[in-house]
Amino acid sequence: TIHNADVDLTNCDKEPIHILGHVQSYGCLISTSADLMINHVSENCETLLGIQVENMVGCKLEDFLGGKIIHDLRSKLQISAATGTVARMFGRQLIEGGGNFDISIHASGASFIFEFEPKVEDLLRDDLAMVQPLIGRVAQHDKVQKATDEATRALQVLSGFDRVMVYKFADDGSGEVVSERIVGDQEPFLGLRYPASDIPKQARALYKRSPLRLIADIDDTVSPIVPQRGPTGEPLDLSLSITRAVSPIHLEYLRNMGVQASMSVSILVDGELWGLFACHHNSPRYVDYERRTAIELFAQLFSYELARKLDAELRQEESEARLLHDRLMMRLSSGEGLVENFAEIAEELSQIISNDGMAILSEGRYAVLGSVPSEEEFNRLVRFLNTVPAGQIFHTDNLQSVYQGADILADRVAGLIAIPISRTPRDYIVFFRREIAKSVTWAGNPEKPVEIGPNGVRLTPRKSFEAWSEMVRHTCQPWSGAEVRAAEALRISLIEIVLKLTDEANAQRK
Ligand code: BLA
């Protein structure tokens, strides 16, 4: 196994996971210079290819492989170099009389990396043929959630893993299991949240470039790459390597979770890592390169579908917000009072800006719905809100960080959006949200016995969930850009209405 003394639980994002210098036993690696002179090999070339490893470095690749395959590798290299991608070949013979291999070819710095996996022969092979109907079923759904669930199911079929999840990242790098398919009797992880450190920054960055990783067996004996460093002292960059052995800290995490094999596939939207398909298996599981290629293709097609649906959902939300807005304005301008009808109005507004509670203060009258401050607490809060520059909405995910009086509200309120609805005195409509960890519950079984590794219980899903809860103490689910924009539009309309109502009242008094 690999050991890196400089990395522990406090500095996960410093672990150089792209240069750990080992491959998993399901494949072997040969790296060469541009003229196909071998500069690094993994030691298991001996068992998988039957070549004496000490004879390889400093010799030409063609000294070991057949002429036909060398010719094909060269042309694939050209394609890979021209497109900046990883080229592939499936089921190819390397040496006369030898077995067949799936091959991956890519450029890494000044080197070319060739990886070979013994071919698993399967006469019923239909990997690529499965992708099209499966993505077709995903495309039929308009809603993001439905499409995602369908994709999770499809990936379970394609991969055969015991548990397939979609793990979605938030802006801060933390994540949530938003879809899940389980085979057999296992505890669900659906809805659970994890801190950003569980998939550290450098891993998230790498997963944008490299779409799939397979950890076929967490107890695998990994094979070192020799020499570890080239003549310039640099280790081989394995960022795009498909046999790369992964972080030992992550292996411990999986072990503590009771998982024996793991595969994850990136989901990119607009060039950003939106999420991952995360797959677990309770026994070792190898999926061959040809099937992994089909899985990558599926994930890529899903990404496009997802981007389309996210876009459509956003437009749909915006148009619903506009309609609601118009309805509301019509009611108010026909003379219905904001405070008298607050219950109905609040319900309508909640469809545009989701919340756990709402309050209005208008001309000295207070009305509320849901999880909110008392009138007295609200009056104090208003004095704080009055310090915000006039004519602006104010929003925060963490009231505690800006407002002294927030701690007595903490059981009901963690964040708010305040919309001023008059100039003097300052009246407000306020949307409140509770602390996020309070609205998410842990679903796992804390009593489940597992042997805990050297880094302790932190590397378990439950502790991980607790770590996330601790990290988001005093904060609410962030207000989205669309919600903040809706609040701003609402401010402008409400000011207009309030002015009109005041004018009418004044006119009547004359
Ligand atoms: C990698 N962590 C990962 C990966 C996942 C997770 C999916 C990608 C590798 C893979 O496919 O297995 C995390 N897996 C999860 C989560 C769920 C899941 C959250 O199924 C939820 C259900 N991990 C930690 C801590 C550290 C850490 C504390 O929890 C560091 C101290 C490190 N995780 C870590 C590293 C990697 C990783 C370094 C990269 C592994 C690699 O690609 O080499």
PDB file of C-alpha atoms in Angstrom, residues 160-355:
ATOM      1  CA  GLY A 160     -24.001  -3.710 -11.907  1.00  0.00           C
ATOM      2  CA  PHE A 161     -22.945  -1.986  -8.659  1.00  0.00           C
ATOM      3  CA  ASP A 162     -24.886  -2.671  -5.435  1.00  0.00           C
ATOM      4  CA  ARG A 163     -25.460   1.005  -4.748  1.00  0.00           C
ATOM      5  CA  VAL A 164     -25.571   3.807  -7.297  1.00  0.00           C
ATOM      6  CA  MET A 165     -25.986   7.403  -6.170  1.00  0.00           C
ATOM      7  CA  VAL A 166     -25.954  10.842  -7.680  1.00  0.00           C
ATOM      8  CA  TYR A 167     -23.891  13.086  -5.465  1.00  0.00           C
ATOM      9  CA  LYS A 168     -24.504  16.782  -6.150  1.00  0.00           C
ATOM     10  CA  PHE A 169     -22.040  19.509  -5.202  1.00  0.00           C
ATOM     11  CA  ALA A 170     -23.022  22.816  -3.605  1.00  0.00           C
ATOM     12  CA  ASP A 171     -21.049  25.986  -4.326  1.00  0.00           C
ATOM     13  CA  ASP A 172     -18.878  25.452  -1.252  1.00  0.00           C
ATOM     14  CA  GLY A 173     -17.807  21.963  -2.394  1.00  0.00           C
ATOM     15  CA  SER A 174     -19.986  20.129   0.117  1.00  0.00           C
ATOM     16  CA  GLY A 175     -22.435  17.661  -1.362  1.00  0.00           C
ATOM     17  CA  GLU A 176     -25.681  15.781  -1.060  1.00  0.00           C
ATOM     18  CA  VAL A 177     -26.917  12.405  -2.223  1.00  0.00           C
ATOM     19  CA  VAL A 178     -29.829  13.507  -4.438  1.00  0.00           C
ATOM     20  CA  SER A 179     -30.681  10.181  -6.041  1.00  0.00           C
ATOM     21  CA  GLU A 180     -30.012   6.578  -5.092  1.00  0.00           C
ATOM     22  CA  ARG A 181     -30.662   3.054  -6.232  1.00  0.00           C
ATOM     23  CA  ILE A 182     -29.871   0.172  -3.905  1.00  0.00           C
ATOM     24  CA  VAL A 183     -29.755  -3.530  -4.675  1.00  0.00           C
ATOM     25  CA  GLY A 184     -30.676  -5.725  -1.733  1.00  0.00           C
ATOM     26  CA  ASP A 185     -31.005  -4.729   1.870  1.00  0.00           C
ATOM     27  CA  GLN A 186     -28.777  -1.757   2.708  1.00  0.00           C
ATOM     28  CA  GLU A 187     -29.259   1.455   4.606  1.00  0.00           C
ATOM     29  CA  PRO A 188     -30.121   4.369   2.324  1.00  0.00           C
ATOM     30  CA  PHE A 189     -27.839   7.400   2.015  1.00  0.00           C
ATOM     31  CA  LEU A 190     -30.386   9.469   0.093  1.00  0.00           C
ATOM     32  CA  GLY A 191     -30.598  13.041   1.395  1.00  0.00           C
ATOM     33  CA  LEU A 192     -27.364  12.883   3.380  1.00  0.00           C
ATOM     34  CA  ARG A 193     -24.917  15.758   3.225  1.00  0.00           C
ATOM     35  CA  TYR A 194     -21.151  15.657   3.442  1.00  0.00           C
ATOM     36  CA  PRO A 195     -18.500  18.348   3.942  1.00  0.00           C
ATOM     37  CA  ALA A 196     -16.251  19.528   1.115  1.00  0.00           C
ATOM     38  CA  SER A 197     -13.277  17.683   2.620  1.00  0.00           C
ATOM     39  CA  ASP A 198     -14.801  14.267   1.808  1.00  0.00           C
ATOM     40  CA  ILE A 199     -13.970  14.882  -1.845  1.00  0.00           C
ATOM     41  CA  PRO A 200     -11.168  17.399  -1.432  1.00  0.00           C
ATOM     42  CA  LYS A 201     -10.445  20.272  -3.774  1.00  0.00           C
ATOM     43  CA  GLN A 202      -7.660  18.645  -5.791  1.00  0.00           C
ATOM     44  CA  ALA A 203      -9.835  15.566  -6.332  1.00  0.00           C
ATOM     45  CA  ARG A 204     -12.739  17.707  -7.557  1.00  0.00           C
ATOM     46  CA  ALA A 205     -10.356  19.546  -9.888  1.00  0.00           C
ATOM     47  CA  LEU A 206      -8.970  16.265 -11.212  1.00  0.00           C
ATOM     48  CA  TYR A 207     -12.441  14.812 -11.749  1.00  0.00           C
ATOM     49  CA  LYS A 208     -13.219  17.678 -14.131  1.00  0.00           C
ATOM     50  CA  ARG A 209     -10.391  16.477 -16.388  1.00  0.00           C
ATOM     51  CA  SER A 210     -10.723  12.748 -15.851  1.00  0.00           C
ATOM     52  CA  PRO A 211     -14.297  11.497 -16.079  1.00  0.00           C
ATOM     53  CA  LEU A 212     -14.183   8.070 -14.411  1.00  0.00           C
ATOM     54  CA  ARG A 213     -12.293   6.183 -11.730  1.00  0.00           C
ATOM     55  CA  LEU A 214     -12.668   2.599 -10.690  1.00  0.00           C
ATOM     56  CA  ILE A 215     -11.396   1.243  -7.394  1.00  0.00           C
ATOM     57  CA  ALA A 216     -11.954  -2.430  -8.127  1.00  0.00           C
ATOM     58  CA  ASP A 217     -10.908  -3.714  -4.705  1.00  0.00           C
ATOM     59  CA  ILE A 218      -9.965  -1.571  -1.734  1.00  0.00           C
ATOM     60  CA  ASP A 219      -7.712  -4.407  -0.484  1.00  0.00           C
ATOM     61  CA  ASP A 220      -5.897  -4.701  -3.793  1.00  0.00           C
ATOM     62  CA  THR A 221      -2.117  -5.003  -3.740  1.00  0.00           C
ATOM     63  CA  VAL A 222      -1.157  -2.003  -5.827  1.00  0.00           C
ATOM     64  CA  SER A 223       1.895  -2.106  -8.079  1.00  0.00           C
ATOM     65  CA  PRO A 224       4.657   0.530  -7.933  1.00  0.00           C
ATOM     66  CA  ILE A 225       5.842   2.399 -10.987  1.00  0.00           C
ATOM     67  CA  VAL A 226       9.610   2.182 -11.530  1.00  0.00           C
ATOM     68  CA  PRO A 227      11.608   4.288 -11.490  1.00  0.00           C
ATOM     69  CA  GLN A 228       9.416   6.513  -9.260  1.00  0.00           C
ATOM     70  CA  ARG A 229      11.146   9.614 -10.635  1.00  0.00           C
ATOM     71  CA  GLY A 230      12.487  10.404 -14.072  1.00  0.00           C
ATOM     72  CA  PRO A 231      15.977  11.816 -14.745  1.00  0.00           C
ATOM     73  CA  THR A 232      14.758  15.355 -14.005  1.00  0.00           C
ATOM     74  CA  GLY A 233      13.465  14.209 -10.615  1.00  0.00           C
ATOM     75  CA  GLU A 234       9.812  14.484 -11.602  1.00  0.00           C
ATOM     76  CA  PRO A 235       7.336  11.676 -10.847  1.00  0.00           C
ATOM     77  CA  LEU A 236       5.028  10.555 -13.653  1.00  0.00           C
ATOM     78  CA  ASP A 237       1.805  12.610 -13.746  1.00  0.00           C
ATOM     79  CA  LEU A 238      -1.034  10.067 -13.572  1.00  0.00           C
ATOM     80  CA  SER A 239      -3.917  12.578 -13.760  1.00  0.00           C
ATOM     81  CA  LEU A 240      -5.523  10.928 -16.772  1.00  0.00           C
ATOM     82  CA  SER A 241      -4.329   7.409 -16.027  1.00  0.00           C
ATOM     83  CA  ILE A 242      -7.129   4.858 -15.832  1.00  0.00           C
ATOM     84  CA  THR A 243      -5.292   2.374 -13.607  1.00  0.00           C
ATOM     85  CA  ARG A 244      -4.070   4.997 -11.102  1.00  0.00           C
ATOM     86  CA  ALA A 245      -4.072   3.745  -7.508  1.00  0.00           C
ATOM     87  CA  VAL A 246      -6.067   6.149  -5.335  1.00  0.00           C
ATOM     88  CA  SER A 247      -5.509   7.968  -2.071  1.00  0.00           C
ATOM     89  CA  PRO A 248      -5.023   5.626   0.932  1.00  0.00           C
ATOM     90  CA  ILE A 249      -7.120   8.012   3.029  1.00  0.00           C
ATOM     91  CA  HIS A 250      -9.996   7.535   0.661  1.00  0.00           C
ATOM     92  CA  LEU A 251      -9.495   3.757   0.783  1.00  0.00           C
ATOM     93  CA  GLU A 252      -9.772   3.919   4.560  1.00  0.00           C
ATOM     94  CA  TYR A 253     -12.990   5.933   4.186  1.00  0.00           C
ATOM     95  CA  LEU A 254     -14.449   3.259   1.940  1.00  0.00           C
ATOM     96  CA  ARG A 255     -13.269   0.502   4.287  1.00  0.00           C
ATOM     97  CA  ASN A 256     -14.932   2.209   7.247  1.00  0.00           C
ATOM     98  CA  MET A 257     -18.110   2.489   5.208  1.00  0.00           C
ATOM     99  CA  GLY A 258     -18.043  -1.262   4.602  1.00  0.00           C
ATOM    100  CA  VAL A 259     -17.538  -0.776   0.857  1.00  0.00           C
ATOM    101  CA  GLN A 260     -15.235  -3.117  -1.107  1.00  0.00           C
ATOM    102  CA  ALA A 261     -15.283  -1.493  -4.562  1.00  0.00           C
ATOM    103  CA  SER A 262     -16.106   2.014  -5.728  1.00  0.00           C
ATOM    104  CA  MET A 263     -16.533   3.729  -9.044  1.00  0.00           C
ATOM    105  CA  SER A 264     -17.358   7.365  -9.703  1.00  0.00           C
ATOM    106  CA  VAL A 265     -18.184   9.179 -12.910  1.00  0.00           C
ATOM    107  CA  SER A 266     -18.123  12.950 -13.298  1.00  0.00           C
ATOM    108  CA  ILE A 267     -21.214  14.935 -14.229  1.00  0.00           C
ATOM    109  CA  LEU A 268     -20.163  18.238 -15.805  1.00  0.00           C
ATOM    110  CA  VAL A 269     -22.551  21.090 -16.502  1.00  0.00           C
ATOM    111  CA  ASP A 270     -21.215  24.133 -18.365  1.00  0.00           C
ATOM    112  CA  GLY A 271     -17.670  22.932 -17.772  1.00  0.00           C
ATOM    113  CA  GLU A 272     -18.116  22.752 -13.986  1.00  0.00           C
ATOM    114  CA  LEU A 273     -18.297  19.636 -11.832  1.00  0.00           C
ATOM    115  CA  TRP A 274     -22.020  19.546 -11.036  1.00  0.00           C
ATOM    116  CA  GLY A 275     -21.894  16.138  -9.373  1.00  0.00           C
ATOM    117  CA  LEU A 276     -20.810  12.518  -9.571  1.00  0.00           C
ATOM    118  CA  PHE A 277     -22.379   9.176 -10.095  1.00  0.00           C
ATOM    119  CA  ALA A 278     -20.980   7.409  -7.033  1.00  0.00           C
ATOM    120  CA  CYS A 279     -21.198   3.614  -7.094  1.00  0.00           C
ATOM    121  CA  HIS A 280     -20.429   1.157  -4.290  1.00  0.00           C
ATOM    122  CA  HIS A 281     -20.113  -2.586  -4.262  1.00  0.00           C
ATOM    123  CA  ASN A 282     -19.958  -4.852  -1.239  1.00  0.00           C
ATOM    124  CA  SER A 283     -17.477  -7.228  -2.854  1.00  0.00           C
ATOM    125  CA  PRO A 284     -14.600  -6.581  -5.273  1.00  0.00           C
ATOM    126  CA  ARG A 285     -15.928  -5.457  -8.639  1.00  0.00           C
ATOM    127  CA  TYR A 286     -14.048  -5.000 -11.878  1.00  0.00           C
ATOM    128  CA  VAL A 287     -15.775  -3.381 -14.830  1.00  0.00           C
ATOM    129  CA  ASP A 288     -13.735  -3.662 -17.990  1.00  0.00           C
ATOM    130  CA  TYR A 289     -12.580  -0.696 -20.034  1.00  0.00           C
ATOM    131  CA  GLU A 290     -15.005  -1.268 -22.861  1.00  0.00           C
ATOM    132  CA  ARG A 291     -17.938  -1.157 -20.466  1.00  0.00           C
ATOM    133  CA  ARG A 292     -16.418   1.799 -18.602  1.00  0.00           C
ATOM    134  CA  THR A 293     -16.246   3.600 -21.919  1.00  0.00           C
ATOM    135  CA  ALA A 294     -19.964   3.001 -22.433  1.00  0.00           C
ATOM    136  CA  ILE A 295     -20.588   4.284 -18.898  1.00  0.00           C
ATOM    137  CA  GLU A 296     -18.543   7.415 -19.605  1.00  0.00           C
ATOM    138  CA  LEU A 297     -20.530   7.990 -22.766  1.00  0.00           C
ATOM    139  CA  PHE A 298     -23.785   7.573 -20.871  1.00  0.00           C
ATOM    140  CA  ALA A 299     -22.637  10.053 -18.207  1.00  0.00           C
ATOM    141  CA  GLN A 300     -21.629  12.547 -20.858  1.00  0.00           C
ATOM    142  CA  LEU A 301     -24.968  12.299 -22.655  1.00  0.00           C
ATOM    143  CA  PHE A 302     -26.712  12.590 -19.305  1.00  0.00           C
ATOM    144  CA  SER A 303     -24.744  15.766 -18.585  1.00  0.00           C
ATOM    145  CA  TYR A 304     -26.131  17.357 -21.754  1.00  0.00           C
ATOM    146  CA  GLU A 305     -29.668  16.267 -20.915  1.00  0.00           C
ATOM    147  CA  LEU A 306     -29.241  17.606 -17.411  1.00  0.00           C
ATOM    148  CA  ALA A 307     -27.973  21.000 -18.602  1.00  0.00           C
ATOM    149  CA  ARG A 308     -30.978  21.301 -20.897  1.00  0.00           C
ATOM    150  CA  LYS A 309     -33.429  20.391 -18.157  1.00  0.00           C
ATOM    151  CA  LEU A 310     -31.811  22.659 -15.575  1.00  0.00           C
ATOM    152  CA  ASP A 311     -32.143  25.490 -18.044  1.00  0.00           C
ATOM    153  CA  ALA A 312     -35.761  24.699 -18.823  1.00  0.00           C
ATOM    154  CA  GLU A 313     -36.573  24.441 -15.117  1.00  0.00           C
ATOM    155  CA  LEU A 314     -35.009  27.818 -14.471  1.00  0.00           C
ATOM    156  CA  ARG A 315     -37.049  29.448 -17.241  1.00  0.00           C
ATOM    157  CA  GLN A 316     -40.187  27.739 -15.977  1.00  0.00           C
ATOM    158  CA  GLU A 317     -39.531  29.040 -12.453  1.00  0.00           C
ATOM    159  CA  GLU A 318     -38.971  32.539 -13.755  1.00  0.00           C
ATOM    160  CA  SER A 319     -42.192  32.585 -15.700  1.00  0.00           C
ATOM    161  CA  GLU A 320     -44.134  31.178 -12.734  1.00  0.00           C
ATOM    162  CA  ALA A 321     -42.606  33.866 -10.556  1.00  0.00           C
ATOM    163  CA  ARG A 322     -43.741  36.534 -13.008  1.00  0.00           C
ATOM    164  CA  LEU A 323     -47.299  35.190 -13.095  1.00  0.00           C
ATOM    165  CA  LEU A 324     -47.551  34.984  -9.330  1.00  0.00           C
ATOM    166  CA  HIS A 325     -46.194  38.424  -9.082  1.00  0.00           C
ATOM    167  CA  ASP A 326     -48.806  39.817 -11.465  1.00  0.00           C
ATOM    168  CA  ARG A 327     -51.599  38.055  -9.554  1.00  0.00           C
ATOM    169  CA  LEU A 328     -50.388  39.467  -6.306  1.00  0.00           C
ATOM    170  CA  MET A 329     -50.121  42.975  -7.649  1.00  0.00           C
ATOM    171  CA  MET A 330     -53.652  42.773  -9.000  1.00  0.00           C
ATOM    172  CA  ARG A 331     -55.008  41.772  -5.604  1.00  0.00           C
ATOM    173  CA  LEU A 332     -53.145  44.444  -3.757  1.00  0.00           C
ATOM    174  CA  SER A 333     -54.007  47.242  -6.120  1.00  0.00           C
ATOM    175  CA  SER A 334     -57.687  46.338  -5.844  1.00  0.00           C
ATOM    176  CA  GLY A 335     -57.376  47.460  -2.249  1.00  0.00           C
ATOM    177  CA  GLU A 336     -56.652  44.264  -0.284  1.00  0.00           C
ATOM    178  CA  GLY A 337     -54.425  45.132   2.647  1.00  0.00           C
ATOM    179  CA  LEU A 338     -51.049  43.475   3.018  1.00  0.00           C
ATOM    180  CA  VAL A 339     -51.372  42.795   6.723  1.00  0.00           C
ATOM    181  CA  GLU A 340     -55.041  41.710   6.756  1.00  0.00           C
ATOM    182  CA  ASN A 341     -54.477  39.196   3.999  1.00  0.00           C
ATOM    183  CA  PHE A 342     -50.991  38.209   4.989  1.00  0.00           C
ATOM    184  CA  ALA A 343     -51.686  34.480   5.338  1.00  0.00           C
ATOM    185  CA  GLU A 344     -52.792  34.131   1.713  1.00  0.00           C
ATOM    186  CA  ILE A 345     -50.198  36.525   0.403  1.00  0.00           C
ATOM    187  CA  ALA A 346     -47.428  34.744   2.283  1.00  0.00           C
ATOM    188  CA  GLU A 347     -48.488  31.440   0.813  1.00  0.00           C
ATOM    189  CA  GLU A 348     -48.260  32.829  -2.709  1.00  0.00           C
ATOM    190  CA  LEU A 349     -44.922  34.478  -2.084  1.00  0.00           C
ATOM    191  CA  SER A 350     -43.553  31.241  -0.635  1.00  0.00           C
ATOM    192  CA  GLN A 351     -43.878  29.713  -4.069  1.00  0.00           C
ATOM    193  CA  ILE A 352     -41.292  32.164  -5.386  1.00  0.00           C
ATOM    194  CA  ILE A 353     -39.000  32.269  -2.372  1.00  0.00           C
ATOM    195  CA  SER A 354     -39.112  29.104  -0.295  1.00  0.00           C
ATOM    196  CA  ASN A 355     -38.827  29.692   3.442  1.00  0.00           C
TER     197      ASN A 355
END
